[in-house]
mmCIF file with all atom_site columns, N, CA and C in Angstrom:
data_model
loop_
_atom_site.group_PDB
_atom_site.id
_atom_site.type_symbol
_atom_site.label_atom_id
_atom_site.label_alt_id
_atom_site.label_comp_id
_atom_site.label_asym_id
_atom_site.label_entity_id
_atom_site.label_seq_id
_atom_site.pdbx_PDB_ins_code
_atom_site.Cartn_x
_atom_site.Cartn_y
_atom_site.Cartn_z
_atom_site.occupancy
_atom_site.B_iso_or_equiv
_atom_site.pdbx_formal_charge
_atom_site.auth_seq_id
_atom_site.auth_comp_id
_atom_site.auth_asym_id
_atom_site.auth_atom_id
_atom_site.pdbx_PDB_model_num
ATOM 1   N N  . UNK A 1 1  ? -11.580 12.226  4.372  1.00 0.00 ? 1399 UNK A N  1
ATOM 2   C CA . UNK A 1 1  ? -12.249 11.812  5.585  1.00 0.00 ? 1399 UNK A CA 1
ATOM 3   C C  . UNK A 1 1  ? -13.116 12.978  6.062  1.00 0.00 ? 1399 UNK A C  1
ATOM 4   N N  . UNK A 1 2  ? -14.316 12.670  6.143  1.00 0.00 ? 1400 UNK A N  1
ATOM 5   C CA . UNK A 1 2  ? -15.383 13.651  7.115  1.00 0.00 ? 1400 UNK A CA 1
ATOM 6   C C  . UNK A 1 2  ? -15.146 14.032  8.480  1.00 0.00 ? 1400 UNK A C  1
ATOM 7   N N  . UNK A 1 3  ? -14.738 14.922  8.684  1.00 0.00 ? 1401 UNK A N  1
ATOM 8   C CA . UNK A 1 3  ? -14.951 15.130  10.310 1.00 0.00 ? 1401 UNK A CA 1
ATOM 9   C C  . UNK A 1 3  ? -16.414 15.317  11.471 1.00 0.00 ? 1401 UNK A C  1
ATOM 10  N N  . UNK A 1 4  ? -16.773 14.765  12.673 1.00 0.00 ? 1402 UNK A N  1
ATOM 11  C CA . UNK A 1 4  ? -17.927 14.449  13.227 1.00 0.00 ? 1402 UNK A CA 1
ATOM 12  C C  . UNK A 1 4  ? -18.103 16.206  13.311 1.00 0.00 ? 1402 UNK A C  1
ATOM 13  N N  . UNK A 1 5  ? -19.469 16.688  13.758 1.00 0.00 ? 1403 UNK A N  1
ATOM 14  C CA . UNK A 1 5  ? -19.533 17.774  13.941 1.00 0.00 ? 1403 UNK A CA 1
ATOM 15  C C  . UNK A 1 5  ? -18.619 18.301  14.908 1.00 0.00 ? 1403 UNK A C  1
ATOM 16  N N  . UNK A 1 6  ? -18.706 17.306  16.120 1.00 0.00 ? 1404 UNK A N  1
ATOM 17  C CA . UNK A 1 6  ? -17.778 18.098  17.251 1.00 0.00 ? 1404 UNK A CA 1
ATOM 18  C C  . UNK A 1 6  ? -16.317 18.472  17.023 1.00 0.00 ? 1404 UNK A C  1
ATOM 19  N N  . UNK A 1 7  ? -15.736 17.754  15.654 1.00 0.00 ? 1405 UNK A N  1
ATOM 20  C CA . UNK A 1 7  ? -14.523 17.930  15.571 1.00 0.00 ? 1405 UNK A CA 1
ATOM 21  C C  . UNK A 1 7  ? -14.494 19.110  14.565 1.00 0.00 ? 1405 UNK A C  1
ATOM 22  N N  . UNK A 1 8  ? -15.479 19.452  13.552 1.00 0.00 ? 1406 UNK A N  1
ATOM 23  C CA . UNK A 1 8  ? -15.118 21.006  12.995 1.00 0.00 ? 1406 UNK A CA 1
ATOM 24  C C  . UNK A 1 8  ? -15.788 21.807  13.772 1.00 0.00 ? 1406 UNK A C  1
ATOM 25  N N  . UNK A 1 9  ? -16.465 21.723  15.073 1.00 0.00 ? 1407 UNK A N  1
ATOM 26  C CA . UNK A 1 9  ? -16.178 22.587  16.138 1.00 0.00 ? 1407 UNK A CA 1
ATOM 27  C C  . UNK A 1 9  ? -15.155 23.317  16.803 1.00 0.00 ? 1407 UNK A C  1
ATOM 28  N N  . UNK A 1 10 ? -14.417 21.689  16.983 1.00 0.00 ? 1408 UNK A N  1
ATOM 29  C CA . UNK A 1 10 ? -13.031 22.100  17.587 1.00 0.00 ? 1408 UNK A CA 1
ATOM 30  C C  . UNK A 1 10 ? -12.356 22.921  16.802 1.00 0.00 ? 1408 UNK A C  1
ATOM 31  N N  . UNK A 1 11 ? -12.608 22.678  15.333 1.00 0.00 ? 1409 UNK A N  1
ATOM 32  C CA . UNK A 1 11 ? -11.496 23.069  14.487 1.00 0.00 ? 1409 UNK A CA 1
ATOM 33  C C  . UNK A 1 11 ? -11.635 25.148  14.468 1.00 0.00 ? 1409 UNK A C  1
ATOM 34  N N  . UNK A 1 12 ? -13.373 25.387  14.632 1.00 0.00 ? 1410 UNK A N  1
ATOM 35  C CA . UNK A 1 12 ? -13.914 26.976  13.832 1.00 0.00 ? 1410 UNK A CA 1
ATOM 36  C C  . UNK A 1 12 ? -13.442 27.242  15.509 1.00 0.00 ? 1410 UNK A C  1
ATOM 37  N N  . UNK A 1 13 ? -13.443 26.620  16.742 1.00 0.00 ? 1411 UNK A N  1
ATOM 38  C CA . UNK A 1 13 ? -13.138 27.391  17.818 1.00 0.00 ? 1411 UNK A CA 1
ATOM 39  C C  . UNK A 1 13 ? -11.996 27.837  17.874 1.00 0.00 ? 1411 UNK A C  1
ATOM 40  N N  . UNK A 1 14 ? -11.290 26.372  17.453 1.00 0.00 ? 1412 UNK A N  1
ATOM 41  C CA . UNK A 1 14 ? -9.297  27.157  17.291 1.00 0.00 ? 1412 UNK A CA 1
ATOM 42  C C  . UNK A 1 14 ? -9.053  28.003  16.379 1.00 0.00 ? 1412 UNK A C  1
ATOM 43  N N  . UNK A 1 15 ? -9.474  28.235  15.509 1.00 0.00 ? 1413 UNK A N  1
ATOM 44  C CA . UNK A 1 15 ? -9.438  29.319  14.378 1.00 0.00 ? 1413 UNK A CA 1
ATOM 45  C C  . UNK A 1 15 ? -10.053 30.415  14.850 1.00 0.00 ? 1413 UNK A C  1
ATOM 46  N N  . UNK A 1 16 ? -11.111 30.786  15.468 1.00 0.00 ? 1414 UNK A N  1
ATOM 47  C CA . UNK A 1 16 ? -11.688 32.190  16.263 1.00 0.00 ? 1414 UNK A CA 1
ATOM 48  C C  . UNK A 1 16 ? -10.498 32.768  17.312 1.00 0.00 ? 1414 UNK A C  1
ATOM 49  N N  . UNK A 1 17 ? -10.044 31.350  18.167 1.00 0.00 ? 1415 UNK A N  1
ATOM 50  C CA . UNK A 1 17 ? -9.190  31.840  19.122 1.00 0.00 ? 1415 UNK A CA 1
ATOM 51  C C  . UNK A 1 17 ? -7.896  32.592  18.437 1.00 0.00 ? 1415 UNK A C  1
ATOM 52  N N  . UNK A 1 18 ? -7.244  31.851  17.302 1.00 0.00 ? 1416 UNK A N  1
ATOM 53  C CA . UNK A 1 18 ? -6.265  32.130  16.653 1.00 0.00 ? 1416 UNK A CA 1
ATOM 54  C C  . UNK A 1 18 ? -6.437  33.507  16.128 1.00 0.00 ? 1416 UNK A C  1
ATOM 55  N N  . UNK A 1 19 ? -7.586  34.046  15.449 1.00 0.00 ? 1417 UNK A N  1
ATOM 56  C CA . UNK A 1 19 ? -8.124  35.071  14.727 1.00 0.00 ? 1417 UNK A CA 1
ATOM 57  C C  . UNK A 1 19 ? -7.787  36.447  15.619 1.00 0.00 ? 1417 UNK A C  1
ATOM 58  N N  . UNK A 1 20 ? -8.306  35.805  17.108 1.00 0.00 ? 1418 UNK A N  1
ATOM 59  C CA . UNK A 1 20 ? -8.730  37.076  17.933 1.00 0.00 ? 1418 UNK A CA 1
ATOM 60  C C  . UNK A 1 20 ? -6.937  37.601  18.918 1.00 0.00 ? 1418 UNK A C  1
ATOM 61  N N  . UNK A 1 21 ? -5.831  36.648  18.557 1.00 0.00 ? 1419 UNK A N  1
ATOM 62  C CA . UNK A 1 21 ? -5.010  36.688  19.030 1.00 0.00 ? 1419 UNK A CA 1
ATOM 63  C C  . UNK A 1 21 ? -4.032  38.116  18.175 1.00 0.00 ? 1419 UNK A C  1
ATOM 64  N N  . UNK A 1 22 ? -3.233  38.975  18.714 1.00 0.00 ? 1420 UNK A N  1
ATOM 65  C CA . UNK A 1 22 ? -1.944  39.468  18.178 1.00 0.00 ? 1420 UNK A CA 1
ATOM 66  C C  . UNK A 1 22 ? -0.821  38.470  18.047 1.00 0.00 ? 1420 UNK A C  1
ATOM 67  N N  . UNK A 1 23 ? -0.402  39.079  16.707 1.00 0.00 ? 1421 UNK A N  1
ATOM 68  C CA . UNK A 1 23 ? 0.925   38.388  16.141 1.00 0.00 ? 1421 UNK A CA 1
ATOM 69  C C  . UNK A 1 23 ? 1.968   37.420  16.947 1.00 0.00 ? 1421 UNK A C  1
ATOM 70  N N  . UNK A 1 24 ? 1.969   38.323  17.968 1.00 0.00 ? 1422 UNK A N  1
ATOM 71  C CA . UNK A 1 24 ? 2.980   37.830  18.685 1.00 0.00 ? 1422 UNK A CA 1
ATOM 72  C C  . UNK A 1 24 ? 2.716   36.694  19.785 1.00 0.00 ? 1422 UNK A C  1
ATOM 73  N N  . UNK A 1 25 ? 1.303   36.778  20.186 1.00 0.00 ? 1423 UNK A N  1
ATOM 74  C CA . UNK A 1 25 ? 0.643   36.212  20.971 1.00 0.00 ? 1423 UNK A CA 1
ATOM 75  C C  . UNK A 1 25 ? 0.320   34.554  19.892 1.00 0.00 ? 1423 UNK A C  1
ATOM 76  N N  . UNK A 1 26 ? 0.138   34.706  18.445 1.00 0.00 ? 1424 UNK A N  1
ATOM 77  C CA . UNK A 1 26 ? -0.006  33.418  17.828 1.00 0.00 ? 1424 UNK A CA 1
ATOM 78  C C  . UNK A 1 26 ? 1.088   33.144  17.335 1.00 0.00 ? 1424 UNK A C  1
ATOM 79  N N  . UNK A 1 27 ? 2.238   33.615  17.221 1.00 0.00 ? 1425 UNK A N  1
ATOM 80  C CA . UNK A 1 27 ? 3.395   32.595  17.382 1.00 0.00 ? 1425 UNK A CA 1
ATOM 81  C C  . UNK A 1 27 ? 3.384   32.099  18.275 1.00 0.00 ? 1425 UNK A C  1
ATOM 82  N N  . UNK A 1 28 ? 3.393   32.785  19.616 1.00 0.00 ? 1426 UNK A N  1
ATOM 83  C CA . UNK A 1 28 ? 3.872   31.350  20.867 1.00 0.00 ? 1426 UNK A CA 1
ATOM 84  C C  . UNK A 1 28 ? 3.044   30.365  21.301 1.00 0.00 ? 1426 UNK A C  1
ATOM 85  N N  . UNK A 1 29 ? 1.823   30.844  20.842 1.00 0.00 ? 1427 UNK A N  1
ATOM 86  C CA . UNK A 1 29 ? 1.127   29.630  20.782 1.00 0.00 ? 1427 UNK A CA 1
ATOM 87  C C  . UNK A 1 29 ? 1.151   28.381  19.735 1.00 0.00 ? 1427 UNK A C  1
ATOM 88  N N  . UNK A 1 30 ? 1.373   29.337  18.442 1.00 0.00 ? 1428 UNK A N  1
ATOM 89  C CA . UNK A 1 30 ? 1.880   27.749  17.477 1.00 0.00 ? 1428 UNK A CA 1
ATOM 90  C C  . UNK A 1 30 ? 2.622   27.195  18.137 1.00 0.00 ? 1428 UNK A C  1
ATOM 91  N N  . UNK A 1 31 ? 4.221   27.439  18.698 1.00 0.00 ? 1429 UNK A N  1
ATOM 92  C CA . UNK A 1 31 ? 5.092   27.392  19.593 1.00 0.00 ? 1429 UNK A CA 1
ATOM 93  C C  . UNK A 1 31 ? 4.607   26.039  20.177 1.00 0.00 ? 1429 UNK A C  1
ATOM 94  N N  . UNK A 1 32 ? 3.833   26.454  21.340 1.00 0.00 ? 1430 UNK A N  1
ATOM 95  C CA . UNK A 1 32 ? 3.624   25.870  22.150 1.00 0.00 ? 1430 UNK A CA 1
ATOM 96  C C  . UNK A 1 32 ? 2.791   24.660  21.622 1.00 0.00 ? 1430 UNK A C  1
ATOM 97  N N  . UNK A 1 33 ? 2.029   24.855  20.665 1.00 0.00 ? 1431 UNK A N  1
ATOM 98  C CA . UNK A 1 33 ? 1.268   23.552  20.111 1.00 0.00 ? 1431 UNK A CA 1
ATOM 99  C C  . UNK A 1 33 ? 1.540   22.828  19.641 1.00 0.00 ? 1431 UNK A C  1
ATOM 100 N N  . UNK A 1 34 ? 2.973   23.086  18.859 1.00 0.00 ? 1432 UNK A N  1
ATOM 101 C CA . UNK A 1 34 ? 3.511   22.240  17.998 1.00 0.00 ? 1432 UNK A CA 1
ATOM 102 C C  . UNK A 1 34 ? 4.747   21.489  19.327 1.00 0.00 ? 1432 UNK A C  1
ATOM 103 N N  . UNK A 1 35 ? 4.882   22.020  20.076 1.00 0.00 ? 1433 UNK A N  1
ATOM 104 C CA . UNK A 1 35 ? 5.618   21.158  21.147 1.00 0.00 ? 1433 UNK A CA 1
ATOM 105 C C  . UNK A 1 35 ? 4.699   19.945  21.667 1.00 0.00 ? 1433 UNK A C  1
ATOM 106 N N  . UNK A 1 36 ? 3.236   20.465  21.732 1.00 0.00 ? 1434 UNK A N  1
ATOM 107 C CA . UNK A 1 36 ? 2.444   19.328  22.555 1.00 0.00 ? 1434 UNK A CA 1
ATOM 108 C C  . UNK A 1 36 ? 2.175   18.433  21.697 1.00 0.00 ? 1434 UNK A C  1
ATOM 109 N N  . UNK A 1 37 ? 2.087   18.619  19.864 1.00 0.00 ? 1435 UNK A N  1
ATOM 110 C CA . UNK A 1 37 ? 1.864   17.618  19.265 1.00 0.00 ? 1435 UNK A CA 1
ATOM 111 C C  . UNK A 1 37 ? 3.489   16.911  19.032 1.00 0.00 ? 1435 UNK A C  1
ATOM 112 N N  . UNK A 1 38 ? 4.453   17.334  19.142 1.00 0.00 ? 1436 UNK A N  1
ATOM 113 C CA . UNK A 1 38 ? 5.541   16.676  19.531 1.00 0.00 ? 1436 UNK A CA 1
ATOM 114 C C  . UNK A 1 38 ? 5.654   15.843  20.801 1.00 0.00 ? 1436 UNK A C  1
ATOM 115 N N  . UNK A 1 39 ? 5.276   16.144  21.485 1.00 0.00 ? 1437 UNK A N  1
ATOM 116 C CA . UNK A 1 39 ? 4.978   15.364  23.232 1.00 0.00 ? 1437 UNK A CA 1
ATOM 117 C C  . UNK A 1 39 ? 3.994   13.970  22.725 1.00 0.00 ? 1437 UNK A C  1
ATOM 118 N N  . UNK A 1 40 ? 3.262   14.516  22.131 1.00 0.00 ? 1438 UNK A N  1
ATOM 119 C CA . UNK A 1 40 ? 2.367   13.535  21.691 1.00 0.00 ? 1438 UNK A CA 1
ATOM 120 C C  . UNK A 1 40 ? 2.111   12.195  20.819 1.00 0.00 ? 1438 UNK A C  1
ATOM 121 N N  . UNK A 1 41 ? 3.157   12.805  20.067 1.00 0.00 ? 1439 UNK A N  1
ATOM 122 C CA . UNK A 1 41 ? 3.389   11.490  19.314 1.00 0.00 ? 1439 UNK A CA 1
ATOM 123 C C  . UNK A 1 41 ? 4.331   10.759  19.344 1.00 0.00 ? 1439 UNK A C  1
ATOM 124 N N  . UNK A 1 42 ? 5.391   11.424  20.311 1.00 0.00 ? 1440 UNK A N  1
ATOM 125 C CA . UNK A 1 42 ? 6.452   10.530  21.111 1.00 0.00 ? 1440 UNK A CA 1
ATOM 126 C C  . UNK A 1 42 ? 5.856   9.898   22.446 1.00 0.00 ? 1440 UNK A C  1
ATOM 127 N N  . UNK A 1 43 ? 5.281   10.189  23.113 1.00 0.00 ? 1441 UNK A N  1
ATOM 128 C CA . UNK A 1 43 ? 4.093   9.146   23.484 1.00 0.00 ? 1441 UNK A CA 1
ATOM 129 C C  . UNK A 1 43 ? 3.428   8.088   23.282 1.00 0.00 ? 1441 UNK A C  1
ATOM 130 N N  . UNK A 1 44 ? 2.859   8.371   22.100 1.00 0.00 ? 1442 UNK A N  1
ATOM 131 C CA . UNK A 1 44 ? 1.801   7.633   20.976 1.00 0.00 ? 1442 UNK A CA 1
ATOM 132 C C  . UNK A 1 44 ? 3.062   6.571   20.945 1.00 0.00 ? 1442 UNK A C  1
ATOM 133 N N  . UNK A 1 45 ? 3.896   6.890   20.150 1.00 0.00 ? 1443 UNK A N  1
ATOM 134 C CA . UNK A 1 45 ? 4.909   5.824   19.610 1.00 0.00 ? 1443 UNK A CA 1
ATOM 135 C C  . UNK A 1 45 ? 5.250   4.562   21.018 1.00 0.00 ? 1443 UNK A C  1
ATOM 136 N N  . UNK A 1 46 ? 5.745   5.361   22.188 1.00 0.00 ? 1444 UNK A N  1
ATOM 137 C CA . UNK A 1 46 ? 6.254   4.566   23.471 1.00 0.00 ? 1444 UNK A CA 1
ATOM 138 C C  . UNK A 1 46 ? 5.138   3.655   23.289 1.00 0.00 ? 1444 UNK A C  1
ATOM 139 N N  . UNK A 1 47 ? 4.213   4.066   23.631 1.00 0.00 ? 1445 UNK A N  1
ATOM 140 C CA . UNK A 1 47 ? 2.730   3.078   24.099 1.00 0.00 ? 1445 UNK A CA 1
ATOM 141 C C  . UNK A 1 47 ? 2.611   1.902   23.006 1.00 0.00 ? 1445 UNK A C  1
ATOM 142 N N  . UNK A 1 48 ? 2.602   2.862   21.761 1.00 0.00 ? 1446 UNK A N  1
ATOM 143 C CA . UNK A 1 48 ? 2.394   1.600   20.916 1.00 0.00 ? 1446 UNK A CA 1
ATOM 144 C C  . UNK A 1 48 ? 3.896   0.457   20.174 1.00 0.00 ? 1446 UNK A C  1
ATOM 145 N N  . UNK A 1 49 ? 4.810   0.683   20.712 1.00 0.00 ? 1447 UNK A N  1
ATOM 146 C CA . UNK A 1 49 ? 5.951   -0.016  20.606 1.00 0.00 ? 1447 UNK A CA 1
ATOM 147 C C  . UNK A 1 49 ? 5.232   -1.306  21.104 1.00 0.00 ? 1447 UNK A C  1
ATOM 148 N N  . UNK A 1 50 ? 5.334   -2.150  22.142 1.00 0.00 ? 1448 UNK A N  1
ATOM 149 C CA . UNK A 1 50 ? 4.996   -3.328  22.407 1.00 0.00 ? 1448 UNK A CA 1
ATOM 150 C C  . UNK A 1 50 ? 3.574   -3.565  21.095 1.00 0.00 ? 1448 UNK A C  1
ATOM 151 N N  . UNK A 1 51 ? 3.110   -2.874  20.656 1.00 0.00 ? 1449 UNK A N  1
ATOM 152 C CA . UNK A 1 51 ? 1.714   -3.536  20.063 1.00 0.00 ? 1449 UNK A CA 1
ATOM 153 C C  . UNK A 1 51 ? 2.527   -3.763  18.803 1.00 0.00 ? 1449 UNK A C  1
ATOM 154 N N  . UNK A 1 52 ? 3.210   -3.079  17.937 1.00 0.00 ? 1450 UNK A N  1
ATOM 155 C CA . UNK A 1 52 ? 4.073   -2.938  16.899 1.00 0.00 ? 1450 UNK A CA 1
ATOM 156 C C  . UNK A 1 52 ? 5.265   -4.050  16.928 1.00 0.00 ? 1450 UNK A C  1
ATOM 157 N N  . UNK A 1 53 ? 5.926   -4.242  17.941 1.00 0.00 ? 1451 UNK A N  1
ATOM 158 C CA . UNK A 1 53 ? 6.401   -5.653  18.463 1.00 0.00 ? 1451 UNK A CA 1
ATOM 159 C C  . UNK A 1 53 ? 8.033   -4.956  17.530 1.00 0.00 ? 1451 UNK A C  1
ATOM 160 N N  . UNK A 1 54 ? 8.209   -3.634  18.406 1.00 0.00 ? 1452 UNK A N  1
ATOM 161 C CA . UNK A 1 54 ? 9.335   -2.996  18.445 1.00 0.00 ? 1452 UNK A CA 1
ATOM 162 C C  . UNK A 1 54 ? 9.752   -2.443  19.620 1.00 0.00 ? 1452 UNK A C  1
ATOM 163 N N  . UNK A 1 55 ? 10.963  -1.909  19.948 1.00 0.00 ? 1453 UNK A N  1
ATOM 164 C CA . UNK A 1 55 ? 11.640  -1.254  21.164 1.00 0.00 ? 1453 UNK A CA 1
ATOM 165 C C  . UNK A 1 55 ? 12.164  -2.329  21.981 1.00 0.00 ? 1453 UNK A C  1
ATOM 166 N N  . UNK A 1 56 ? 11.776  -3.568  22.073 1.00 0.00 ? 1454 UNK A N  1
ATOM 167 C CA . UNK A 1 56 ? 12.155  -4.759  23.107 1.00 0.00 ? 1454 UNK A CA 1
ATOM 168 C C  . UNK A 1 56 ? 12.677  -4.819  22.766 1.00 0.00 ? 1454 UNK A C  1
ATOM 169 N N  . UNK A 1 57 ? 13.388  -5.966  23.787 1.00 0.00 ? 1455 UNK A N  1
ATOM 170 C CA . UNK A 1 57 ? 14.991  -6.711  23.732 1.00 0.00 ? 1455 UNK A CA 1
ATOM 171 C C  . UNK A 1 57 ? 14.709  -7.290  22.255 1.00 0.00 ? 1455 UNK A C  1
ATOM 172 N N  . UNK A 1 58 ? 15.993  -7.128  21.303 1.00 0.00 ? 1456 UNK A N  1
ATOM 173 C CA . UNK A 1 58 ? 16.149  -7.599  20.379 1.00 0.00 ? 1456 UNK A CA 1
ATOM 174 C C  . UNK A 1 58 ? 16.173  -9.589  20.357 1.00 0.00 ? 1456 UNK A C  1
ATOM 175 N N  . UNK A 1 59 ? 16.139  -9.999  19.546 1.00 0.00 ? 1457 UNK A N  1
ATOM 176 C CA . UNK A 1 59 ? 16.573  -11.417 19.093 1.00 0.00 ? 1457 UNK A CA 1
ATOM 177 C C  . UNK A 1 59 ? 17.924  -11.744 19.008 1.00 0.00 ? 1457 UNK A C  1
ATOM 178 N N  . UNK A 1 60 ? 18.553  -12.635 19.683 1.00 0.00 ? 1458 UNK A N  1
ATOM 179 C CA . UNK A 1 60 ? 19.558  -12.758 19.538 1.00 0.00 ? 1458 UNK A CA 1
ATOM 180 C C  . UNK A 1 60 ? 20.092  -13.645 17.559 1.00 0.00 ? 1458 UNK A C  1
ATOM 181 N N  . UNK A 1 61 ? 20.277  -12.959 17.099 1.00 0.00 ? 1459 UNK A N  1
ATOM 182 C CA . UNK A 1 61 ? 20.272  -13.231 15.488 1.00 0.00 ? 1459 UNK A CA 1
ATOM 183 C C  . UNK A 1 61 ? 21.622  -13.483 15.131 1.00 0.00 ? 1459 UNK A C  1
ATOM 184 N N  . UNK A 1 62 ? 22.888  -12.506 15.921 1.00 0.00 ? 1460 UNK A N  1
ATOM 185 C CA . UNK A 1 62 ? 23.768  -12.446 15.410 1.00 0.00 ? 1460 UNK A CA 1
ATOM 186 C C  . UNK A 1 62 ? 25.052  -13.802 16.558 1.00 0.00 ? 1460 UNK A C  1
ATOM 187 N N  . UNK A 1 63 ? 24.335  -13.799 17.585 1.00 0.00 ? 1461 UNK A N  1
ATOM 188 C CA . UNK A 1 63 ? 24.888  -14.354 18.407 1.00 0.00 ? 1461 UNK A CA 1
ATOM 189 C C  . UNK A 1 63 ? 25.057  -16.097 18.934 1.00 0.00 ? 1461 UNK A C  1
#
């Protein structure tokens, strides 16, 4: 997949920022990023449960 320009923007800016950081300073930021893409896709998932036509009250199947 091609990315639009603005998105290997995003990508050479996070990599400069990352570059210009000390060691210690880009662990806690992986840290911290990899928490928000954790936040994020447990999110993603909530929202898209009803579209997926999961998380609701089950069917009564057994009953």
């Amino acid at each position: 997949m091609e990315l639009s320009v603005e998105k290997q923007f995003k990508i050479r800016s996070f990599n400069e920022q990352v570059d210009s950081m000390s060691e210690a300073q880009a662990k806690v930021f992986l840290k911290m990023t990899h928490q928000q893409m954790v936040v994020q896709e447990a999110t993603y998932n909530e929202l898209l449960k009803p579209q997926w036509g999961i998380g609701g009250v089950l069917p009564e199947v057994l009953g």
